[in-house]
Short mmCIF file of C-alpha atoms in Angstrom, two decimals:
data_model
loop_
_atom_site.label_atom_id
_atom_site.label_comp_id
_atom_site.label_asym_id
_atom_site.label_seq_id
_atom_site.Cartn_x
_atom_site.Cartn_y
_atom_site.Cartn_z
CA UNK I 253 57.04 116.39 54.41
CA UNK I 254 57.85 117.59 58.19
CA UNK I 255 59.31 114.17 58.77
CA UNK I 256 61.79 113.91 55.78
CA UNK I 257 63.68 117.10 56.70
CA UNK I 258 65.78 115.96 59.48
CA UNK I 259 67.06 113.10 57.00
CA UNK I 260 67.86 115.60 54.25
CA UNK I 261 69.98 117.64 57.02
CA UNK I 262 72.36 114.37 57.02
CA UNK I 263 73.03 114.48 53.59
CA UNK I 264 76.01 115.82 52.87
CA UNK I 265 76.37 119.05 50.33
CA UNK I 266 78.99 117.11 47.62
CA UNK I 267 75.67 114.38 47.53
CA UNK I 268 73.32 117.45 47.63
CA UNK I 269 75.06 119.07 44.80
CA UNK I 270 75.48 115.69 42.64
CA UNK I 271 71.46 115.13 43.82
CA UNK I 272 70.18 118.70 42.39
CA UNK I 273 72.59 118.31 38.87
CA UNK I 274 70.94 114.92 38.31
CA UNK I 275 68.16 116.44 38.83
CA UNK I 276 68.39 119.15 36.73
CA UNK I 277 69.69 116.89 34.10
CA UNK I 278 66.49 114.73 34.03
CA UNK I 279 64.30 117.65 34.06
CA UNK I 280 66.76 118.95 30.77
CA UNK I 281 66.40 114.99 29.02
CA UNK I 282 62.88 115.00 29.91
CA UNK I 283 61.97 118.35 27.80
CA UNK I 284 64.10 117.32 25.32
CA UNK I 285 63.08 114.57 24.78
CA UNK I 286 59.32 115.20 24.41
CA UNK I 287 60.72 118.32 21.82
CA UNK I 288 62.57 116.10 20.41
CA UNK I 289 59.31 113.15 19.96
CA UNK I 290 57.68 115.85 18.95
CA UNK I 291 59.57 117.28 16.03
CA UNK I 292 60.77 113.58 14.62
CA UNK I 293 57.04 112.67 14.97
CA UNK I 294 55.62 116.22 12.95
CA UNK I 295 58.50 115.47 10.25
CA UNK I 296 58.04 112.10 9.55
CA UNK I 297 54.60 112.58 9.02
CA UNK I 298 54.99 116.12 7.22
CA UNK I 299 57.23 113.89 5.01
CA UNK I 300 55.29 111.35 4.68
CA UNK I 301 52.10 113.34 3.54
CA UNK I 302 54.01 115.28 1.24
CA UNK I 303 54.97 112.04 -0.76
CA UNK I 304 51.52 111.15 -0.47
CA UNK I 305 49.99 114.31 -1.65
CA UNK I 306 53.10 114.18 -4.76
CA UNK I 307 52.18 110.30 -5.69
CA UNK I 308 48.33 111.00 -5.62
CA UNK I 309 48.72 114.47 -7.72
CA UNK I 310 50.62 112.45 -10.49
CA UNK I 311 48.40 109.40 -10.57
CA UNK I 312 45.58 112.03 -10.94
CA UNK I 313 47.18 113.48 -13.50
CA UNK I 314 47.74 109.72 -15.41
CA UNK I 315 45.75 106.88 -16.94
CA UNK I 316 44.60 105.46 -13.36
CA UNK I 317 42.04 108.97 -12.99
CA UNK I 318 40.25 106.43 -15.34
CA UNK I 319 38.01 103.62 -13.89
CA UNK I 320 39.27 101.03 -16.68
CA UNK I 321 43.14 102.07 -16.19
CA UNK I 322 42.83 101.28 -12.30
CA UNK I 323 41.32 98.08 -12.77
CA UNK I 324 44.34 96.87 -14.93
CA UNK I 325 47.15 97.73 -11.97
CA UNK I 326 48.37 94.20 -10.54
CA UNK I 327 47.28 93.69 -7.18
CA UNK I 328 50.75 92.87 -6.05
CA UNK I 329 52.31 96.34 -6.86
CA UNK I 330 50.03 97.52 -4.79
CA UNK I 331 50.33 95.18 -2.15
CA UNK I 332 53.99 94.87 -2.04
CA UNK I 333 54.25 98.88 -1.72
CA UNK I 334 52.00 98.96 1.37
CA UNK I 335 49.75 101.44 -0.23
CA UNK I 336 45.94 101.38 -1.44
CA UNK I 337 44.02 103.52 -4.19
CA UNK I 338 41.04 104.19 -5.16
CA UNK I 339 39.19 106.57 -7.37
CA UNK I 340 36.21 107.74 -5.44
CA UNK I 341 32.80 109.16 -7.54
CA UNK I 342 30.55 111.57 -5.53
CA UNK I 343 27.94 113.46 -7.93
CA UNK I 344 26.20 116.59 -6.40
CA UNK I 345 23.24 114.55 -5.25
CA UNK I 346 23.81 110.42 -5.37
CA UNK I 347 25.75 108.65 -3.09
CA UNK I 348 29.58 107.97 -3.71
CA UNK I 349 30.95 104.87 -5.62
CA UNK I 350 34.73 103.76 -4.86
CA UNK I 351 36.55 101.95 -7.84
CA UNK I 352 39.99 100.26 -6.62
CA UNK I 353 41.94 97.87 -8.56
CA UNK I 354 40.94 94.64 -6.54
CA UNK I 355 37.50 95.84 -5.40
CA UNK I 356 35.72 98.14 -2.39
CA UNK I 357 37.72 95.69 0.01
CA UNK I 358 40.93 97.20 -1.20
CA UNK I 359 40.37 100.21 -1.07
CA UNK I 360 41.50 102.26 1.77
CA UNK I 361 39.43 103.79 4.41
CA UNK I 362 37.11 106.59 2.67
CA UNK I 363 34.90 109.75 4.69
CA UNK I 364 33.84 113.12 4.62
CA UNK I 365 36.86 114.49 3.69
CA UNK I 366 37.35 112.54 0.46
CA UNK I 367 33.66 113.08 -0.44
CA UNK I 368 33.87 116.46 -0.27
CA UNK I 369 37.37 116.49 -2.37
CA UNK I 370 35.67 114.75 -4.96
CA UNK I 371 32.52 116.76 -5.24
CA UNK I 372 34.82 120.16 -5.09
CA UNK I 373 34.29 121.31 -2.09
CA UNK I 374 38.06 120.78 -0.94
CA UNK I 375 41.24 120.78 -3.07
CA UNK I 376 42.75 118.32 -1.11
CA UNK I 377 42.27 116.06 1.99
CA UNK I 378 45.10 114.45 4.85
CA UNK I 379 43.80 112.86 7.92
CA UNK I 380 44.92 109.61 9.64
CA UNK I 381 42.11 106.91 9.15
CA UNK I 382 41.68 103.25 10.66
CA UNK I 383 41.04 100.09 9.41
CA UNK I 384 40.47 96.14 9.96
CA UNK I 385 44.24 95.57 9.10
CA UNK I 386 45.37 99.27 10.89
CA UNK I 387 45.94 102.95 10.62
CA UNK I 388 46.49 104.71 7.22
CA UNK I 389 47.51 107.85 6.05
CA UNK I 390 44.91 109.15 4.14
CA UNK I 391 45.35 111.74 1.14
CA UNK I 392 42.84 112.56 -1.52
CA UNK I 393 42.99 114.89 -4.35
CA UNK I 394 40.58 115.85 -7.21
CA UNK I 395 41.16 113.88 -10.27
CA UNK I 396 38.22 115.29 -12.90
CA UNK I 397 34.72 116.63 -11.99
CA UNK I 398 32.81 114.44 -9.45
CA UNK I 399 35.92 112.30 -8.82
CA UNK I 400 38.67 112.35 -6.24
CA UNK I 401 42.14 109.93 -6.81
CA UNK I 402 42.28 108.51 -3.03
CA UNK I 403 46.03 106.68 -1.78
CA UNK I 404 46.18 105.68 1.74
CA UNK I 405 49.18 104.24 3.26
CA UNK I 406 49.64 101.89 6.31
CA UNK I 407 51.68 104.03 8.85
CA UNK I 408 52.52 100.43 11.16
CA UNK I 409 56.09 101.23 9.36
CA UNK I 410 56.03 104.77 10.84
CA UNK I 411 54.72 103.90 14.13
CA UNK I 412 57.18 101.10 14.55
CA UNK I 413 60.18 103.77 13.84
CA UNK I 414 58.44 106.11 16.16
CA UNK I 415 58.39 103.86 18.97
CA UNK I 416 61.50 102.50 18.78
CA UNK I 417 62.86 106.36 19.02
CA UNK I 418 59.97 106.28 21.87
CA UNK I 419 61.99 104.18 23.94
CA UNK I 420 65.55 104.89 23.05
CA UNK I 421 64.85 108.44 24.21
CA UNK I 422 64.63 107.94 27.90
CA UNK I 423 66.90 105.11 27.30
CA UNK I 424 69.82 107.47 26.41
CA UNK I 425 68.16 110.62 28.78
CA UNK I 426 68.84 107.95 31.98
CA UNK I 427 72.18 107.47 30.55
CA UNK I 428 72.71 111.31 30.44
CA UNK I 429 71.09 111.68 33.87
CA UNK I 430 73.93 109.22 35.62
CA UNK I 431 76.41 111.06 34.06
CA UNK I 432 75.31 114.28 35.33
CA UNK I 433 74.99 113.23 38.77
CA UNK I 434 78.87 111.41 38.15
CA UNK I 435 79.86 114.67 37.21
CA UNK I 436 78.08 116.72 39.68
CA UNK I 437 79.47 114.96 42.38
CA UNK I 438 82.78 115.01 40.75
CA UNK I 439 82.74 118.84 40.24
CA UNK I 440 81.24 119.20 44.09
CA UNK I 441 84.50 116.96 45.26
CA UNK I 442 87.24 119.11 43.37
CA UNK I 443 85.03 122.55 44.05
CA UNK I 444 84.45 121.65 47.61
CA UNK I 445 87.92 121.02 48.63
CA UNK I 446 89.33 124.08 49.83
CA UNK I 447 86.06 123.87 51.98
CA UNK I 448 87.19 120.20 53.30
CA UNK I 449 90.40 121.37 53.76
CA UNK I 450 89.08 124.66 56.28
CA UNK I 451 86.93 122.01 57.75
CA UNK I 452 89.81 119.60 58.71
CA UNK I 453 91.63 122.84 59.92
CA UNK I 454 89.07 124.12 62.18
CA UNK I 455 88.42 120.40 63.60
CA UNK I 456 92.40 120.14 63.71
CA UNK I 457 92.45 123.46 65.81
CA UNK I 458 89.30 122.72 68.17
CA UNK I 459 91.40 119.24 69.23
CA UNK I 460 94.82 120.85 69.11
CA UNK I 461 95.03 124.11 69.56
CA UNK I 462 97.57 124.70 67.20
CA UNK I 463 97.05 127.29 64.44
CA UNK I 464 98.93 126.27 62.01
CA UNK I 465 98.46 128.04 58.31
CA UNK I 466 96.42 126.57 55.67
CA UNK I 467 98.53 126.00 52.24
CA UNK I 468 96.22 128.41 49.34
CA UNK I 469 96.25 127.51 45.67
CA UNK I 470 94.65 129.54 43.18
CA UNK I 471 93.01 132.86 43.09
CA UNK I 472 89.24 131.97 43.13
CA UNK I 473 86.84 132.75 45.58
CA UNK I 474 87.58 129.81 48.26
CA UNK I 475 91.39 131.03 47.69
CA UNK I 476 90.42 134.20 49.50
CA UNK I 477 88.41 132.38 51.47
CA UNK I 478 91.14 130.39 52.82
CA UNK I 479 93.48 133.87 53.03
CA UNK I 480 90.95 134.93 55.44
CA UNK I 481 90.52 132.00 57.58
CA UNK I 482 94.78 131.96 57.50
CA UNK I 483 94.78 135.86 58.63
CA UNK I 484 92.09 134.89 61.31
CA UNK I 485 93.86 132.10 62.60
CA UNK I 486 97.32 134.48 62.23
CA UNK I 487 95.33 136.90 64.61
CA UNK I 488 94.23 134.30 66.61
CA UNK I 489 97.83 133.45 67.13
CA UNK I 490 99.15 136.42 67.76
CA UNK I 491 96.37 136.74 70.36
CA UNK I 492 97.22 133.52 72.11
CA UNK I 493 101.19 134.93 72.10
CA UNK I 494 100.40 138.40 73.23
CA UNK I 495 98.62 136.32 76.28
CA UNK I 496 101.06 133.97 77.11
CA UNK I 497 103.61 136.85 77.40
CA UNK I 498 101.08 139.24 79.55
CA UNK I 499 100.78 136.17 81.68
CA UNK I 500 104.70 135.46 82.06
CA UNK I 501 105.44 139.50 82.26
CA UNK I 502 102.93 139.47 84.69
CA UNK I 503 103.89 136.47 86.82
CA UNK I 504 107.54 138.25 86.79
CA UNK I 505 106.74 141.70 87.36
CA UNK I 506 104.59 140.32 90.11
CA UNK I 507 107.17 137.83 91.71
CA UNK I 508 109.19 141.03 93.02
CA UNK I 509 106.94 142.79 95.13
CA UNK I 510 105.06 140.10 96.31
CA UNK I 511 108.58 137.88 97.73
CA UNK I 512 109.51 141.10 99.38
CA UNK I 513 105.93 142.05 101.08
CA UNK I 514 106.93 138.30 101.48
CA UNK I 515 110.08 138.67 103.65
CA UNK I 516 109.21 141.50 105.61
CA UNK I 517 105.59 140.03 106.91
CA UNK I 518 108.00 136.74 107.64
CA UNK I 519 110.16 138.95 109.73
CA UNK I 520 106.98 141.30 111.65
CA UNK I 521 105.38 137.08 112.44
CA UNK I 522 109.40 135.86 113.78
CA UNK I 523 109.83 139.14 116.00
CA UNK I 524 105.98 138.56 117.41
CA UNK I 525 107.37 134.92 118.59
CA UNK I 526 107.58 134.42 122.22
CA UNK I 527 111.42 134.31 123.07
CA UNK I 528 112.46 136.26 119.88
CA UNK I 529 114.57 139.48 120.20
CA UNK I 530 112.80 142.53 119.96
CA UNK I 531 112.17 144.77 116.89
CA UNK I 532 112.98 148.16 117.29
CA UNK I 533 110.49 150.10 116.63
CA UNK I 534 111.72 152.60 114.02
CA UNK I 535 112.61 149.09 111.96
CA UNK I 536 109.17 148.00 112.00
CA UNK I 537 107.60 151.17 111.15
CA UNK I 538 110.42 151.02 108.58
CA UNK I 539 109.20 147.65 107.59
CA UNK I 540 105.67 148.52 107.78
CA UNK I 541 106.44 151.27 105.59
CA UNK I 542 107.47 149.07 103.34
CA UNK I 543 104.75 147.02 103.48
CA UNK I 544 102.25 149.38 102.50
CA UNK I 545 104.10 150.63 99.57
CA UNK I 546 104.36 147.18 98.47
CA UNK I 547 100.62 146.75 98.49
CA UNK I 548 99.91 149.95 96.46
CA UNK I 549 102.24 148.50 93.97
CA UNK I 550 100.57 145.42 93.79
CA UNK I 551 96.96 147.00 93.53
CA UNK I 552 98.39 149.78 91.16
CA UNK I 553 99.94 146.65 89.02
CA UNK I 554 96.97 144.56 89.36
CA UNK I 555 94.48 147.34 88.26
CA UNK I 556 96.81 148.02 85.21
CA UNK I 557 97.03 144.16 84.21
CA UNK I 558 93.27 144.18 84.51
CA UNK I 559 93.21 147.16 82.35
CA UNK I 560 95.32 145.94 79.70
CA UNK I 561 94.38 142.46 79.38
CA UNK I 562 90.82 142.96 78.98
CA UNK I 563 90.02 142.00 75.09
CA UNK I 564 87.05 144.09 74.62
CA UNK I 565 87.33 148.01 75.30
CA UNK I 566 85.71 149.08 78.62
CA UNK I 567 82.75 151.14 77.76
CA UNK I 568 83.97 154.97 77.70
CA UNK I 569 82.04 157.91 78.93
CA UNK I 570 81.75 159.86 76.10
CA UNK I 571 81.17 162.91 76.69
CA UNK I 572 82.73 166.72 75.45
CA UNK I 573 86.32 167.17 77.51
CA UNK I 574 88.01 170.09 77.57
CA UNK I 575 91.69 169.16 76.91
CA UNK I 576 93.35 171.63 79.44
CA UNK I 577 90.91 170.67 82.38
CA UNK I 578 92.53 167.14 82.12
CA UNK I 579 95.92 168.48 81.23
CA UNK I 580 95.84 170.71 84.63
CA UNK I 581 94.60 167.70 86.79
CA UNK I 582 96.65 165.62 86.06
CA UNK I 583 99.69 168.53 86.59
CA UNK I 584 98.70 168.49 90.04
CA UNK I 585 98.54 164.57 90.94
CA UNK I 586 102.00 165.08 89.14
CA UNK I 587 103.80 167.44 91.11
CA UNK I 588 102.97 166.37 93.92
CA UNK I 589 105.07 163.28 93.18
CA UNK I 590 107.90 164.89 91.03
CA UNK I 591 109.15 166.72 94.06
CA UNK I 592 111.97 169.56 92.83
CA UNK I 593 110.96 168.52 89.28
CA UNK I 594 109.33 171.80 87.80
CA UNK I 595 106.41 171.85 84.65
CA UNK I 596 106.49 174.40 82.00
CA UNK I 597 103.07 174.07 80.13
CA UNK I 598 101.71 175.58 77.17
CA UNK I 599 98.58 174.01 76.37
CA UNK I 600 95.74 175.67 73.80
CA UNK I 601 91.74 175.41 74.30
CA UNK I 602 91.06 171.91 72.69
CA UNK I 603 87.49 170.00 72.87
CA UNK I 604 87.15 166.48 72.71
CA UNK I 605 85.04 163.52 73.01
CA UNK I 606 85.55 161.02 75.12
CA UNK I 607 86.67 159.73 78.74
CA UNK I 608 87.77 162.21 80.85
CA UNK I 609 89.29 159.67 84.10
CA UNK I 610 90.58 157.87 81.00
CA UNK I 611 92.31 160.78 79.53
CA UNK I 612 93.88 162.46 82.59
CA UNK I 613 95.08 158.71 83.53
CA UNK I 614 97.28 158.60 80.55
CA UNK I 615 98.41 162.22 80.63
CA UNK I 616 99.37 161.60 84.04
CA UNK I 617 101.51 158.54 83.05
CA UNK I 618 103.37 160.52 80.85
CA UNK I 619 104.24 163.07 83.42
CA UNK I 620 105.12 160.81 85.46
CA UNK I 621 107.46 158.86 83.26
CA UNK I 622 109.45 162.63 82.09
CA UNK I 623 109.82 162.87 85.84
CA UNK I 624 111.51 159.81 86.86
CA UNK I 625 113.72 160.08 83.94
CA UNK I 626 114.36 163.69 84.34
CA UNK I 627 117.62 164.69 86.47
CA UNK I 628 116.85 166.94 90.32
CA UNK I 629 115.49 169.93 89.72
CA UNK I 630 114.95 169.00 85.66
CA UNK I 631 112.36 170.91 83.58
CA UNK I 632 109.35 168.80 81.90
CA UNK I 633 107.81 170.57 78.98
CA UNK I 634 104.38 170.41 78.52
CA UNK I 635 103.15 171.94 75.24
CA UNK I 636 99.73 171.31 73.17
CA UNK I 637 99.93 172.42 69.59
CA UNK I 638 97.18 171.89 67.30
CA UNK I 639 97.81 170.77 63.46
CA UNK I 640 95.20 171.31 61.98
CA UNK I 641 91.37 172.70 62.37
CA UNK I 642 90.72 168.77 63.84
CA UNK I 643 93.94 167.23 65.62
CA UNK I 644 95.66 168.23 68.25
CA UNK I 645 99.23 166.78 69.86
CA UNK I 646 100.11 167.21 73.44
CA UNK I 647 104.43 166.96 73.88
CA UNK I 648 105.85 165.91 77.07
CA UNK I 649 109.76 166.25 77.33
CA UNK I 650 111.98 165.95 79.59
CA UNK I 651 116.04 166.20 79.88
CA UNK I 652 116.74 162.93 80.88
CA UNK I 653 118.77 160.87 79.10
CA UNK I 654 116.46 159.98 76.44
CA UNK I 655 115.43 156.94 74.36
CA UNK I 656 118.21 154.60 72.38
CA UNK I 657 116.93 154.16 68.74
CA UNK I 658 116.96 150.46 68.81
CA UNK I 659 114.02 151.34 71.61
CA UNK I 660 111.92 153.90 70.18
CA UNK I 661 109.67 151.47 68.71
CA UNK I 662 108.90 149.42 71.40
CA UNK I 663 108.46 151.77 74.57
CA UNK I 664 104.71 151.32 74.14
CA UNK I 665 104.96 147.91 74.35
CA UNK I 666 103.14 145.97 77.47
CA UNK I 667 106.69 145.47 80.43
CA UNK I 668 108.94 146.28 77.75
CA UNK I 669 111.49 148.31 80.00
CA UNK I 670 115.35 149.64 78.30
CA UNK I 671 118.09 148.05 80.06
CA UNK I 672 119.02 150.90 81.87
CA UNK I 673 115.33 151.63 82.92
CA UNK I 674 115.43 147.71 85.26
CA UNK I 675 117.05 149.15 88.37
CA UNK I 676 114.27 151.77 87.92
CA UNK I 677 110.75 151.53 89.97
CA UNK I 678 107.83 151.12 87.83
CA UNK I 679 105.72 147.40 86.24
CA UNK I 680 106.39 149.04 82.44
CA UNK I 681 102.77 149.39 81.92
CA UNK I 682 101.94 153.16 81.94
CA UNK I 683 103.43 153.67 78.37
CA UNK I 684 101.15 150.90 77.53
CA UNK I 685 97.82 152.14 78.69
CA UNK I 686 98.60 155.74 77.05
CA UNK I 687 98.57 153.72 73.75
CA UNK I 688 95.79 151.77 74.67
CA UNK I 689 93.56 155.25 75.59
CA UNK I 690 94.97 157.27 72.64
CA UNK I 691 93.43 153.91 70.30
CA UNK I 692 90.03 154.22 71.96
CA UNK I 693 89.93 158.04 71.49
CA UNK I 694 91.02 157.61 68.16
CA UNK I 695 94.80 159.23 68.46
CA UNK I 696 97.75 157.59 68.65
CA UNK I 697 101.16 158.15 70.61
CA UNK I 698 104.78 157.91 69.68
CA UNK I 699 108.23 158.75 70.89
CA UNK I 700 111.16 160.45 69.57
CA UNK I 701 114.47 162.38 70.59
CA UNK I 702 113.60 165.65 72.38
CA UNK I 703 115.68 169.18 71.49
CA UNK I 704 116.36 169.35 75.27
CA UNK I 705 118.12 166.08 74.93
CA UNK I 706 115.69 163.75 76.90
CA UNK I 707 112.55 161.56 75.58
CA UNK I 708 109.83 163.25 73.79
CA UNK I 709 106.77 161.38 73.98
CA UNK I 710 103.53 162.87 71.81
CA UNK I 711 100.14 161.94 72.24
CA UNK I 712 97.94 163.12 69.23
CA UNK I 713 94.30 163.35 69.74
CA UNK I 714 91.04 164.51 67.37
CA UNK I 715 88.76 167.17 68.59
CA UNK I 716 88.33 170.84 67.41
CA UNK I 717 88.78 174.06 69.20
CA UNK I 718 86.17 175.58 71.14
CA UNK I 719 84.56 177.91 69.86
CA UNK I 720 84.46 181.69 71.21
#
């Protein structure tokens, strides 16, 4: 049995599905046909003995319940009708005597049963009796005392009909068998084409690589099917294009810094030349300078493309985080960048969980982004105001010169930057990672016109407030 299975795994499931309906289908033919045997068989002979039982209750009934009137029937009507009678004679104690119209050799095969019919014992008798020249239906009924009016009939003609519907049975049940599989392995090719057709896709796709949409007809359960495998391989897409641009907004953002940390290590190696002029030295600590600031921005780039391109979350330390504490740390990494820039916070007691290096990252991206924008000595606000007993929204604004509308939507987006934000230092991925930690907290983050004229940027976060 072990040894078949690997060949039945190579069968494919439109043959497996035509296989199990002809299957089926013979197991269907086969009961029906032995019902249907069956039946035919019990009514034809149901028929047959109540004709017999009629014929022999009349003759009783008539002149041939007398010895002399039997002996004058013709041989030939008998004959010719396929039938034998006889009048059988069985007193209480002597043994019985059978009178038939051409003698005890015509008369058809006698028993028990017709004995005790004559002798009273039984009203009537039907059994299935054989003789030199075949089987008969036998029949007896009483016909006076001590007598019993006996017709058997040859059933050859009944066997003959019954084996003839014997073999066209399974004759027509094959018949009905090859249709079924036909049609089972019709029904599997029409059912199972959506299937082919998600099977040619994802073989198309694994050479390819393209991800091209599936066409969808109907509403059944493959339809949706298919809808999901097109959504999938619409995310899959949109995947593949959110890459392709991280990797060309990456390659660009990363051109910059790294052709001018470039230039200026060119220019330290051509001063160190023997026969070259001599660098100042308040140029090359100028240039060194320079250097170094151009590898924090490279490492501070690098560790947010690393951040944002990773597909699955990093694992966060969750863990209760009391909203202010991370609002106040990151306040001081952020004035001590903003310079003249002042901070006016108003923050309430909020408790959270969730990351807090995570968390004070993106508040701290925010401040920093209201303080490039905002003018010298410009006011950020900083205000938390809780909407309702479980959600919380923390407002940075400043009084720069705010967000164009055609913008709003997109300032979120991974190195989107405004036109007038190019000239402006920065890779345009801090806006991004706020989303990206407001998403794993389970908050989100907008933007919108501020009433002191500059950007307002929200972060909304879930939590409660501590209790007293």
């Amino acid at each position: 049995m072990r040894s078949r299975l690997p060949a039945l795994r190579h069968i494919s499931l439109r043959a497996r599905i035509g296989i199990l309906a002809a299957l089926v289908a013979a197991v269907a033919v086969v009961l029906v046909s032995v019902a249907a045997f069956v039946i035919v068989r019990a009514n034809i002979l149901a028929t047959l003995d109540d004709n017999l039982l009629q014929r022999a209750s009349a003759a009783a009934q008539s002149e041939l319940s007398d010895p002399a009137s039997l002996a004058g029937i013709p041989p030939e009507v008998l004959g010719a009708a396929d039938i034998r009678i006889a009048l059988l004679q069985a007193g209480p104690t002597g043994p019985p005597r059978a009178l038939s119209a051409e003698g005890p050799a015509s008369a058809p095969p006698l028993g028990d049963e017709e004995v005790s019919v004559a002798r009273g014992t039984q009203d009537y008798s039907v059994r299935t009796a054989g003789s030199a020249d075949g089987a008969y239906r036998v029949v007896a009924v009483q016909a006076g005392e001590g007598r019993a009016l006996v017709i058997g009939q040859r059933l050859a003609p009944t066997q003959e009909v019954l084996t003839k519907l014997g073999v066209a049975l399974p004759i027509i049940g094959g018949i009905g068998v090859a249709l079924a599989a036909i049609a089972g392995v019709a029904v599997a090719r029409a059912g199972l084409r959506p299937v082919q057709r998600l099977t040619t896709a994802t073989e198309r796709i694994a050479t390819t690589g393209q991800l091209d949409p599936i066409p969808v007809s109907g509403s059944d359960e493959l339809a949706r099917l298919t809808h999901s495998f097109n959504e999938m391989l619409g995310g899959l897409a949109a995947s593949q294009e959110q890459q392709r641009r991280l990797v060309a907004d990456a390659g660009h953002e990363l051109r910059t810094p790294l052709t001018s940390l470039r230039t200026n290590l060119e220019l330290l190696a051509a001063a160190d030349r023997p026969g070259a002029p001599l660098l100042p030295e308040s140029d090359r600590a100028e240039i060194l300078d320079d250097v170094r600031a151009q590898v924090e921005e490279l490492s501070q780039l690098v560790g947010d493309l690393v951040e944002l391109a990773r597909d699955d979350a990093p694992r966060m330390m969750a863990e209760p985080v009391e909203l202010t504490d991370v609002v106040d740390r990151a306040l001081e990494r952020a004035r001590r960048r903003a310079g003249d820039i002042e901070f006016e916070v108003h923050l309430v007691p909020w408790t959270l969980v969730g990351d807090s290096t995570a968390l004070e990252r993106a508040v701290l991206n925010l401040l920093d982004n209201a303080a490039k924008w905002s003018p010298p000595d410009g006011r950020v606000r900083v205000e938390a105001k809780v909407l309702d007993e479980w959600t919380v929204v923390l407002e940075v604004a400043d009084q720069g010169p705010g967000i164009a509308d055609e913008d709003l939507p997109h300032v979120f987006d991974r190195f989107y930057r405004a036109d007038q934000a190019r000239t402006m230092p920065g890779s345009g991925l801090g806006l991004a990672i706020v989303r990206q930690v407001a998403g794993r907290h389970g908050g989100a983050v907008w933007a919108q016109r501020a009433p002191e004229g500059g950007a307002l940027l929200v972060l909304r976060l879930p939590g409660r407030r501590p209790t007293e």
